[in-house]
JSON list of C-alpha atoms in Angstrom, two decimals:
[
{"chain": "A", "resi": 1, "resn": "MET", "atom": "CA", "xyz": [17.65, -12.24, -7.43]},
{"chain": "A", "resi": 2, "resn": "LEU", "atom": "CA", "xyz": [17.75, -9.44, -9.98]},
{"chain": "A", "resi": 3, "resn": "GLY", "atom": "CA", "xyz": [15.33, -11.26, -12.24]},
{"chain": "A", "resi": 4, "resn": "ILE", "atom": "CA", "xyz": [12.59, -10.66, -9.74]},
{"chain": "A", "resi": 5, "resn": "VAL", "atom": "CA", "xyz": [12.87, -6.90, -10.21]},
{"chain": "A", "resi": 6, "resn": "GLY", "atom": "CA", "xyz": [11.60, -7.05, -13.76]},
{"chain": "A", "resi": 7, "resn": "GLY", "atom": "CA", "xyz": [8.73, -9.30, -12.77]},
{"chain": "A", "resi": 8, "resn": "VAL", "atom": "CA", "xyz": [7.50, -7.47, -9.71]},
{"chain": "A", "resi": 9, "resn": "VAL", "atom": "CA", "xyz": [4.17, -5.76, -10.20]},
{"chain": "A", "resi": 10, "resn": "VAL", "atom": "CA", "xyz": [3.93, -2.42, -8.49]},
{"chain": "A", "resi": 11, "resn": "LEU", "atom": "CA", "xyz": [0.57, -2.34, -6.73]},
{"chain": "A", "resi": 12, "resn": "CYS", "atom": "CA", "xyz": [-1.32, 0.93, -7.06]},
{"chain": "A", "resi": 13, "resn": "VAL", "atom": "CA", "xyz": [-4.92, 2.13, -6.81]},
{"chain": "A", "resi": 14, "resn": "VAL", "atom": "CA", "xyz": [-6.96, 4.55, -8.89]},
{"chain": "A", "resi": 15, "resn": "LEU", "atom": "CA", "xyz": [-6.82, 7.30, -6.30]},
{"chain": "A", "resi": 16, "resn": "GLY", "atom": "CA", "xyz": [-3.36, 6.91, -4.96]},
{"chain": "A", "resi": 17, "resn": "ALA", "atom": "CA", "xyz": [-1.30, 5.34, -7.71]},
{"chain": "A", "resi": 18, "resn": "VAL", "atom": "CA", "xyz": [-1.10, 3.52, -11.02]},
{"chain": "A", "resi": 19, "resn": "PHE", "atom": "CA", "xyz": [-0.72, -0.23, -11.48]},
{"chain": "A", "resi": 20, "resn": "VAL", "atom": "CA", "xyz": [2.39, -0.64, -13.62]},
{"chain": "A", "resi": 21, "resn": "LEU", "atom": "CA", "xyz": [2.87, -4.17, -14.82]},
{"chain": "A", "resi": 22, "resn": "ALA", "atom": "CA", "xyz": [6.36, -5.15, -15.84]},
{"chain": "A", "resi": 23, "resn": "ASP", "atom": "CA", "xyz": [5.10, -7.36, -18.64]},
{"chain": "A", "resi": 24, "resn": "GLY", "atom": "CA", "xyz": [3.13, -4.47, -20.14]},
{"chain": "A", "resi": 25, "resn": "LYS", "atom": "CA", "xyz": [-0.29, -6.09, -19.85]},
{"chain": "A", "resi": 26, "resn": "ASP", "atom": "CA", "xyz": [-3.08, -3.55, -19.61]},
{"chain": "A", "resi": 27, "resn": "ASP", "atom": "CA", "xyz": [-5.15, -4.70, -16.62]},
{"chain": "A", "resi": 28, "resn": "LYS", "atom": "CA", "xyz": [-4.80, -1.42, -14.74]},
{"chain": "A", "resi": 29, "resn": "PRO", "atom": "CA", "xyz": [-7.29, 1.42, -14.33]},
{"chain": "A", "resi": 30, "resn": "ALA", "atom": "CA", "xyz": [-6.86, 4.66, -16.21]},
{"chain": "A", "resi": 31, "resn": "THR", "atom": "CA", "xyz": [-5.17, 7.54, -14.43]},
{"chain": "A", "resi": 32, "resn": "THR", "atom": "CA", "xyz": [-4.36, 11.17, -14.93]},
{"chain": "A", "resi": 33, "resn": "ASN", "atom": "CA", "xyz": [-1.20, 13.15, -14.27]},
{"chain": "A", "resi": 34, "resn": "SER", "atom": "CA", "xyz": [-2.83, 15.91, -12.24]},
{"chain": "A", "resi": 35, "resn": "ALA", "atom": "CA", "xyz": [-4.61, 15.91, -8.93]},
{"chain": "A", "resi": 36, "resn": "SER", "atom": "CA", "xyz": [-8.33, 16.69, -8.80]},
{"chain": "A", "resi": 37, "resn": "PRO", "atom": "CA", "xyz": [-9.73, 19.72, -7.00]},
{"chain": "A", "resi": 38, "resn": "ALA", "atom": "CA", "xyz": [-10.58, 17.37, -4.14]},
{"chain": "A", "resi": 39, "resn": "ALA", "atom": "CA", "xyz": [-6.87, 16.75, -3.62]},
{"chain": "A", "resi": 40, "resn": "THR", "atom": "CA", "xyz": [-6.31, 20.42, -2.96]},
{"chain": "A", "resi": 41, "resn": "ARG", "atom": "CA", "xyz": [-8.75, 20.66, -0.06]},
{"chain": "A", "resi": 42, "resn": "ALA", "atom": "CA", "xyz": [-7.57, 21.65, 3.37]},
{"chain": "A", "resi": 43, "resn": "ALA", "atom": "CA", "xyz": [-5.11, 18.95, 4.38]},
{"chain": "A", "resi": 44, "resn": "GLU", "atom": "CA", "xyz": [-6.03, 18.81, 8.04]},
{"chain": "A", "resi": 45, "resn": "PRO", "atom": "CA", "xyz": [-9.72, 19.01, 8.89]},
{"chain": "A", "resi": 46, "resn": "ALA", "atom": "CA", "xyz": [-10.59, 19.51, 12.53]},
{"chain": "A", "resi": 47, "resn": "GLY", "atom": "CA", "xyz": [-10.18, 16.50, 14.78]},
{"chain": "A", "resi": 48, "resn": "GLY", "atom": "CA", "xyz": [-8.60, 13.14, 14.07]},
{"chain": "A", "resi": 49, "resn": "TYR", "atom": "CA", "xyz": [-4.99, 13.18, 12.89]},
{"chain": "A", "resi": 50, "resn": "LYS", "atom": "CA", "xyz": [-2.40, 15.70, 11.70]},
{"chain": "A", "resi": 51, "resn": "GLN", "atom": "CA", "xyz": [-0.10, 15.36, 8.71]},
{"chain": "A", "resi": 52, "resn": "PRO", "atom": "CA", "xyz": [3.08, 13.50, 9.72]},
{"chain": "A", "resi": 53, "resn": "THR", "atom": "CA", "xyz": [6.27, 15.45, 9.12]},
{"chain": "A", "resi": 54, "resn": "ASP", "atom": "CA", "xyz": [8.40, 12.38, 8.28]},
{"chain": "A", "resi": 55, "resn": "ARG", "atom": "CA", "xyz": [6.49, 9.49, 6.73]},
{"chain": "A", "resi": 56, "resn": "CYS", "atom": "CA", "xyz": [9.64, 7.38, 6.54]},
{"chain": "A", "resi": 57, "resn": "ALA", "atom": "CA", "xyz": [9.69, 7.36, 10.34]},
{"chain": "A", "resi": 58, "resn": "LEU", "atom": "CA", "xyz": [6.22, 5.78, 10.59]},
{"chain": "A", "resi": 59, "resn": "ALA", "atom": "CA", "xyz": [6.78, 2.21, 9.40]},
{"chain": "A", "resi": 60, "resn": "ASP", "atom": "CA", "xyz": [8.83, -0.67, 10.77]},
{"chain": "A", "resi": 61, "resn": "PRO", "atom": "CA", "xyz": [9.57, -3.08, 7.86]},
{"chain": "A", "resi": 62, "resn": "SER", "atom": "CA", "xyz": [10.70, -5.79, 10.29]},
{"chain": "A", "resi": 63, "resn": "LEU", "atom": "CA", "xyz": [7.03, -6.28, 11.22]},
{"chain": "A", "resi": 64, "resn": "LEU", "atom": "CA", "xyz": [6.58, -7.99, 7.85]},
{"chain": "A", "resi": 65, "resn": "GLY", "atom": "CA", "xyz": [8.08, -11.11, 9.39]},
{"chain": "A", "resi": 66, "resn": "PRO", "atom": "CA", "xyz": [11.30, -13.12, 9.39]},
{"chain": "A", "resi": 67, "resn": "ARG", "atom": "CA", "xyz": [11.64, -13.04, 5.60]},
{"chain": "A", "resi": 68, "resn": "ALA", "atom": "CA", "xyz": [11.49, -9.24, 5.46]},
{"chain": "A", "resi": 69, "resn": "GLY", "atom": "CA", "xyz": [14.59, -7.59, 4.08]},
{"chain": "A", "resi": 70, "resn": "THR", "atom": "CA", "xyz": [16.40, -4.54, 5.35]},
{"chain": "A", "resi": 71, "resn": "GLY", "atom": "CA", "xyz": [16.84, -1.15, 3.76]},
{"chain": "A", "resi": 72, "resn": "THR", "atom": "CA", "xyz": [16.23, 2.54, 4.15]},
{"chain": "A", "resi": 73, "resn": "GLY", "atom": "CA", "xyz": [13.21, 4.48, 2.94]},
{"chain": "A", "resi": 74, "resn": "GLU", "atom": "CA", "xyz": [12.94, 7.44, 0.61]},
{"chain": "A", "resi": 75, "resn": "PRO", "atom": "CA", "xyz": [10.03, 9.93, 0.48]},
{"chain": "A", "resi": 76, "resn": "LEU", "atom": "CA", "xyz": [7.53, 9.13, -2.26]},
{"chain": "A", "resi": 77, "resn": "GLU", "atom": "CA", "xyz": [4.67, 11.06, -3.82]},
{"chain": "A", "resi": 78, "resn": "GLU", "atom": "CA", "xyz": [2.27, 9.57, -6.34]},
{"chain": "A", "resi": 79, "resn": "LYS", "atom": "CA", "xyz": [-0.18, 11.77, -8.19]},
{"chain": "A", "resi": 80, "resn": "THR", "atom": "CA", "xyz": [-3.25, 10.54, -9.99]},
{"chain": "A", "resi": 81, "resn": "ARG", "atom": "CA", "xyz": [-6.77, 11.63, -9.11]},
{"chain": "A", "resi": 82, "resn": "TYR", "atom": "CA", "xyz": [-5.60, 12.06, -5.53]},
{"chain": "A", "resi": 83, "resn": "THR", "atom": "CA", "xyz": [-2.11, 12.59, -4.19]},
{"chain": "A", "resi": 84, "resn": "LEU", "atom": "CA", "xyz": [-0.56, 9.89, -2.02]},
{"chain": "A", "resi": 85, "resn": "ASN", "atom": "CA", "xyz": [2.40, 10.78, 0.18]},
{"chain": "A", "resi": 86, "resn": "GLY", "atom": "CA", "xyz": [4.52, 8.12, 1.75]},
{"chain": "A", "resi": 87, "resn": "CYS", "atom": "CA", "xyz": [7.80, 6.28, 1.83]},
{"chain": "A", "resi": 88, "resn": "GLU", "atom": "CA", "xyz": [9.33, 3.70, -0.52]},
{"chain": "A", "resi": 89, "resn": "TYR", "atom": "CA", "xyz": [11.69, 1.00, 0.71]},
{"chain": "A", "resi": 90, "resn": "SER", "atom": "CA", "xyz": [13.92, -1.22, -1.42]},
{"chain": "A", "resi": 91, "resn": "LEU", "atom": "CA", "xyz": [14.60, -4.15, 0.86]},
{"chain": "A", "resi": 92, "resn": "SER", "atom": "CA", "xyz": [17.44, -6.61, 0.48]},
{"chain": "A", "resi": 93, "resn": "ALA", "atom": "CA", "xyz": [16.46, -10.07, 1.71]},
{"chain": "A", "resi": 94, "resn": "ALA", "atom": "CA", "xyz": [18.26, -13.39, 1.84]},
{"chain": "A", "resi": 95, "resn": "ASP", "atom": "CA", "xyz": [16.19, -14.79, -1.02]},
{"chain": "A", "resi": 96, "resn": "GLY", "atom": "CA", "xyz": [15.66, -11.76, -3.21]},
{"chain": "A", "resi": 97, "resn": "PHE", "atom": "CA", "xyz": [14.59, -8.17, -3.75]},
{"chain": "A", "resi": 98, "resn": "GLN", "atom": "CA", "xyz": [11.53, -6.77, -1.98]},
{"chain": "A", "resi": 99, "resn": "GLU", "atom": "CA", "xyz": [9.60, -3.55, -2.51]},
{"chain": "A", "resi": 100, "resn": "LEU", "atom": "CA", "xyz": [7.60, -1.87, 0.24]},
{"chain": "A", "resi": 101, "resn": "LYS", "atom": "CA", "xyz": [5.54, 1.31, -0.11]},
{"chain": "A", "resi": 102, "resn": "VAL", "atom": "CA", "xyz": [3.83, 2.92, 2.85]},
{"chain": "A", "resi": 103, "resn": "PHE", "atom": "CA", "xyz": [1.41, 5.82, 2.38]},
{"chain": "A", "resi": 104, "resn": "ALA", "atom": "CA", "xyz": [-0.20, 7.89, 5.14]},
{"chain": "A", "resi": 105, "resn": "ASN", "atom": "CA", "xyz": [-2.50, 10.75, 4.15]},
{"chain": "A", "resi": 106, "resn": "VAL", "atom": "CA", "xyz": [-4.51, 13.07, 6.39]},
{"chain": "A", "resi": 107, "resn": "ASP", "atom": "CA", "xyz": [-7.20, 15.05, 4.60]},
{"chain": "A", "resi": 108, "resn": "GLY", "atom": "CA", "xyz": [-10.90, 15.26, 3.85]},
{"chain": "A", "resi": 109, "resn": "ASP", "atom": "CA", "xyz": [-10.81, 12.55, 1.19]},
{"chain": "A", "resi": 110, "resn": "THR", "atom": "CA", "xyz": [-10.40, 9.51, 3.44]},
{"chain": "A", "resi": 111, "resn": "ALA", "atom": "CA", "xyz": [-13.80, 7.93, 2.78]},
{"chain": "A", "resi": 112, "resn": "ALA", "atom": "CA", "xyz": [-13.60, 8.50, -0.99]},
{"chain": "A", "resi": 113, "resn": "ARG", "atom": "CA", "xyz": [-10.06, 7.11, -1.15]},
{"chain": "A", "resi": 114, "resn": "TYR", "atom": "CA", "xyz": [-11.09, 3.98, 0.72]},
{"chain": "A", "resi": 115, "resn": "LYS", "atom": "CA", "xyz": [-14.18, 3.35, -1.42]},
{"chain": "A", "resi": 116, "resn": "GLU", "atom": "CA", "xyz": [-12.23, 3.63, -4.66]},
{"chain": "A", "resi": 117, "resn": "SER", "atom": "CA", "xyz": [-9.51, 1.32, -3.37]},
{"chain": "A", "resi": 118, "resn": "ALA", "atom": "CA", "xyz": [-11.97, -1.27, -2.07]},
{"chain": "A", "resi": 119, "resn": "ASP", "atom": "CA", "xyz": [-13.83, -1.19, -5.38]},
{"chain": "A", "resi": 120, "resn": "THR", "atom": "CA", "xyz": [-10.72, -1.41, -7.54]},
{"chain": "A", "resi": 121, "resn": "TYR", "atom": "CA", "xyz": [-8.48, -4.16, -6.19]},
{"chain": "A", "resi": 122, "resn": "PRO", "atom": "CA", "xyz": [-10.99, -7.02, -6.54]},
{"chain": "A", "resi": 123, "resn": "LYS", "atom": "CA", "xyz": [-11.24, -6.19, -10.24]},
{"chain": "A", "resi": 124, "resn": "ILE", "atom": "CA", "xyz": [-7.52, -6.66, -10.87]},
{"chain": "A", "resi": 125, "resn": "SER", "atom": "CA", "xyz": [-6.87, -10.06, -12.44]},
{"chain": "A", "resi": 126, "resn": "GLY", "atom": "CA", "xyz": [-5.68, -12.64, -9.93]},
{"chain": "A", "resi": 127, "resn": "PHE", "atom": "CA", "xyz": [-6.28, -10.61, -6.78]},
{"chain": "A", "resi": 128, "resn": "ASP", "atom": "CA", "xyz": [-8.21, -12.00, -3.84]},
{"chain": "A", "resi": 129, "resn": "ASP", "atom": "CA", "xyz": [-9.42, -9.61, -1.17]},
{"chain": "A", "resi": 130, "resn": "GLU", "atom": "CA", "xyz": [-10.89, -9.83, 2.31]},
{"chain": "A", "resi": 131, "resn": "LYS", "atom": "CA", "xyz": [-11.84, -7.51, 5.12]},
{"chain": "A", "resi": 132, "resn": "VAL", "atom": "CA", "xyz": [-9.45, -6.93, 7.99]},
{"chain": "A", "resi": 133, "resn": "THR", "atom": "CA", "xyz": [-10.14, -5.75, 11.52]},
{"chain": "A", "resi": 134, "resn": "GLY", "atom": "CA", "xyz": [-7.99, -4.15, 14.15]},
{"chain": "A", "resi": 135, "resn": "CYS", "atom": "CA", "xyz": [-6.55, -1.38, 11.99]},
{"chain": "A", "resi": 136, "resn": "GLY", "atom": "CA", "xyz": [-8.93, 1.52, 12.16]},
{"chain": "A", "resi": 137, "resn": "SER", "atom": "CA", "xyz": [-12.64, 1.72, 11.40]},
{"chain": "A", "resi": 138, "resn": "GLN", "atom": "CA", "xyz": [-12.40, -0.04, 8.03]},
{"chain": "A", "resi": 139, "resn": "GLY", "atom": "CA", "xyz": [-9.79, -2.16, 6.32]},
{"chain": "A", "resi": 140, "resn": "PHE", "atom": "CA", "xyz": [-9.18, -4.69, 3.58]},
{"chain": "A", "resi": 141, "resn": "TYR", "atom": "CA", "xyz": [-6.30, -6.87, 2.41]},
{"chain": "A", "resi": 142, "resn": "ALA", "atom": "CA", "xyz": [-5.75, -8.00, -1.18]},
{"chain": "A", "resi": 143, "resn": "ARG", "atom": "CA", "xyz": [-3.05, -10.23, -2.60]},
{"chain": "A", "resi": 144, "resn": "ARG", "atom": "CA", "xyz": [-1.95, -12.14, -5.67]},
{"chain": "A", "resi": 145, "resn": "LEU", "atom": "CA", "xyz": [0.35, -15.15, -5.53]},
{"chain": "A", "resi": 146, "resn": "SER", "atom": "CA", "xyz": [2.18, -16.52, -8.55]},
{"chain": "A", "resi": 147, "resn": "SER", "atom": "CA", "xyz": [5.22, -18.60, -9.55]},
{"chain": "A", "resi": 148, "resn": "GLY", "atom": "CA", "xyz": [4.18, -21.46, -7.32]},
{"chain": "A", "resi": 149, "resn": "ASP", "atom": "CA", "xyz": [3.34, -19.00, -4.53]},
{"chain": "A", "resi": 150, "resn": "LYS", "atom": "CA", "xyz": [6.98, -17.86, -4.50]},
{"chain": "A", "resi": 151, "resn": "ARG", "atom": "CA", "xyz": [5.99, -14.40, -5.63]},
{"chain": "A", "resi": 152, "resn": "ILE", "atom": "CA", "xyz": [3.55, -12.22, -3.68]},
{"chain": "A", "resi": 153, "resn": "GLU", "atom": "CA", "xyz": [1.93, -8.88, -4.40]},
{"chain": "A", "resi": 154, "resn": "ALA", "atom": "CA", "xyz": [-0.05, -7.65, -1.41]},
{"chain": "A", "resi": 155, "resn": "VAL", "atom": "CA", "xyz": [-1.79, -4.48, -0.32]},
{"chain": "A", "resi": 156, "resn": "ILE", "atom": "CA", "xyz": [-3.60, -3.44, 2.82]},
{"chain": "A", "resi": 157, "resn": "VAL", "atom": "CA", "xyz": [-5.70, -0.31, 3.21]},
{"chain": "A", "resi": 158, "resn": "CYS", "atom": "CA", "xyz": [-7.04, 0.94, 6.53]},
{"chain": "A", "resi": 159, "resn": "VAL", "atom": "CA", "xyz": [-8.74, 4.17, 7.56]},
{"chain": "A", "resi": 160, "resn": "GLU", "atom": "CA", "xyz": [-9.43, 5.86, 10.86]},
{"chain": "A", "resi": 161, "resn": "GLN", "atom": "CA", "xyz": [-11.22, 9.23, 11.00]},
{"chain": "A", "resi": 162, "resn": "ASN", "atom": "CA", "xyz": [-9.28, 11.49, 8.58]},
{"chain": "A", "resi": 163, "resn": "LEU", "atom": "CA", "xyz": [-6.28, 9.13, 8.23]},
{"chain": "A", "resi": 164, "resn": "TYR", "atom": "CA", "xyz": [-5.82, 6.89, 5.16]},
{"chain": "A", "resi": 165, "resn": "VAL", "atom": "CA", "xyz": [-3.03, 4.30, 5.28]},
{"chain": "A", "resi": 166, "resn": "GLU", "atom": "CA", "xyz": [-2.08, 2.09, 2.37]},
{"chain": "A", "resi": 167, "resn": "VAL", "atom": "CA", "xyz": [0.78, -0.41, 2.39]},
{"chain": "A", "resi": 168, "resn": "ARG", "atom": "CA", "xyz": [1.99, -2.38, -0.63]},
{"chain": "A", "resi": 169, "resn": "PHE", "atom": "CA", "xyz": [4.47, -5.24, -0.57]},
{"chain": "A", "resi": 170, "resn": "ASN", "atom": "CA", "xyz": [5.97, -7.03, -3.57]},
{"chain": "A", "resi": 171, "resn": "ALA", "atom": "CA", "xyz": [8.50, -9.81, -3.34]},
{"chain": "A", "resi": 172, "resn": "GLY", "atom": "CA", "xyz": [9.78, -13.00, -4.87]},
{"chain": "A", "resi": 173, "resn": "GLY", "atom": "CA", "xyz": [11.84, -15.67, -3.22]},
{"chain": "A", "resi": 174, "resn": "THR", "atom": "CA", "xyz": [12.93, -19.27, -3.12]},
{"chain": "A", "resi": 175, "resn": "GLU", "atom": "CA", "xyz": [10.11, -20.49, -0.87]},
{"chain": "A", "resi": 176, "resn": "PRO", "atom": "CA", "xyz": [6.31, -20.09, -1.05]},
{"chain": "A", "resi": 177, "resn": "TRP", "atom": "CA", "xyz": [4.81, -17.11, 0.75]},
{"chain": "A", "resi": 178, "resn": "ASP", "atom": "CA", "xyz": [2.17, -17.56, 3.45]},
{"chain": "A", "resi": 179, "resn": "SER", "atom": "CA", "xyz": [-0.60, -15.12, 2.55]},
{"chain": "A", "resi": 180, "resn": "GLY", "atom": "CA", "xyz": [-2.33, -15.47, 5.90]},
{"chain": "A", "resi": 181, "resn": "ALA", "atom": "CA", "xyz": [0.84, -14.66, 7.81]},
{"chain": "A", "resi": 182, "resn": "MET", "atom": "CA", "xyz": [1.49, -11.69, 5.51]},
{"chain": "A", "resi": 183, "resn": "LYS", "atom": "CA", "xyz": [-2.01, -10.36, 6.20]},
{"chain": "A", "resi": 184, "resn": "THR", "atom": "CA", "xyz": [-1.31, -10.53, 9.93]},
{"chain": "A", "resi": 185, "resn": "ASN", "atom": "CA", "xyz": [2.11, -8.90, 9.54]},
{"chain": "A", "resi": 186, "resn": "MET", "atom": "CA", "xyz": [0.89, -6.10, 7.28]},
{"chain": "A", "resi": 187, "resn": "THR", "atom": "CA", "xyz": [-1.97, -5.39, 9.69]},
{"chain": "A", "resi": 188, "resn": "ALA", "atom": "CA", "xyz": [0.57, -5.02, 12.47]},
{"chain": "A", "resi": 189, "resn": "LEU", "atom": "CA", "xyz": [2.64, -2.66, 10.32]},
{"chain": "A", "resi": 190, "resn": "VAL", "atom": "CA", "xyz": [-0.41, -0.49, 9.57]},
{"chain": "A", "resi": 191, "resn": "LYS", "atom": "CA", "xyz": [-1.34, -0.36, 13.26]},
{"chain": "A", "resi": 192, "resn": "GLY", "atom": "CA", "xyz": [2.19, 0.85, 13.97]},
{"chain": "A", "resi": 193, "resn": "VAL", "atom": "CA", "xyz": [1.89, 3.57, 11.33]},
{"chain": "A", "resi": 194, "resn": "MET", "atom": "CA", "xyz": [-1.39, 4.75, 12.80]},
{"chain": "A", "resi": 195, "resn": "ALA", "atom": "CA", "xyz": [0.05, 4.80, 16.30]},
{"chain": "A", "resi": 196, "resn": "LYS", "atom": "CA", "xyz": [2.95, 6.98, 15.17]},
{"chain": "A", "resi": 197, "resn": "THR", "atom": "CA", "xyz": [0.84, 9.43, 13.15]},
{"chain": "A", "resi": 198, "resn": "PRO", "atom": "CA", "xyz": [0.29, 12.54, 15.32]},
{"chain": "A", "resi": 199, "resn": "LYS", "atom": "CA", "xyz": [-3.17, 13.26, 16.65]},
{"chain": "A", "resi": 200, "resn": "ALA", "atom": "CA", "xyz": [-4.82, 16.60, 16.06]}
]
């Protein structure tokens, strides 16, 4: 369903990315085109995790459930106040186009990234958020449903020591989306990413 592409909202946070709304409405936080000095700190502090060499090898999109599409990932870097490195997937599903972005960053900015993300998403119009457990030391899930729940925009952020993982999923479809099931599925995907990220 090509019409979904124009309507999909690309979920981003102040630190890691920019919210770009297809309809041009300005309900996104301001960003800058260059990384802050914090983003240039040593990438791998002692202990915890090491930078993954291939972020597109970390995620398994099939964990998103039976409605998840298939497709290959391409490396992605988003620069605002902080730099987010990850992988972007364009998934082809039976009932429409789906977009998946998976970011995994290892640096000294984990706590600051998480705080900014947790503070930002609840302020975006239409988003509901809740805490999640089982994916690191801290985590939250936020989502927005529209078009009779047939369109979903969801994000999950989890941190563990010096590892920050953020996953965004945007999709339309012919049937309503189950937000609770998506929360469970995205949590499983994040846990898989964390398990595949090399330890220091």
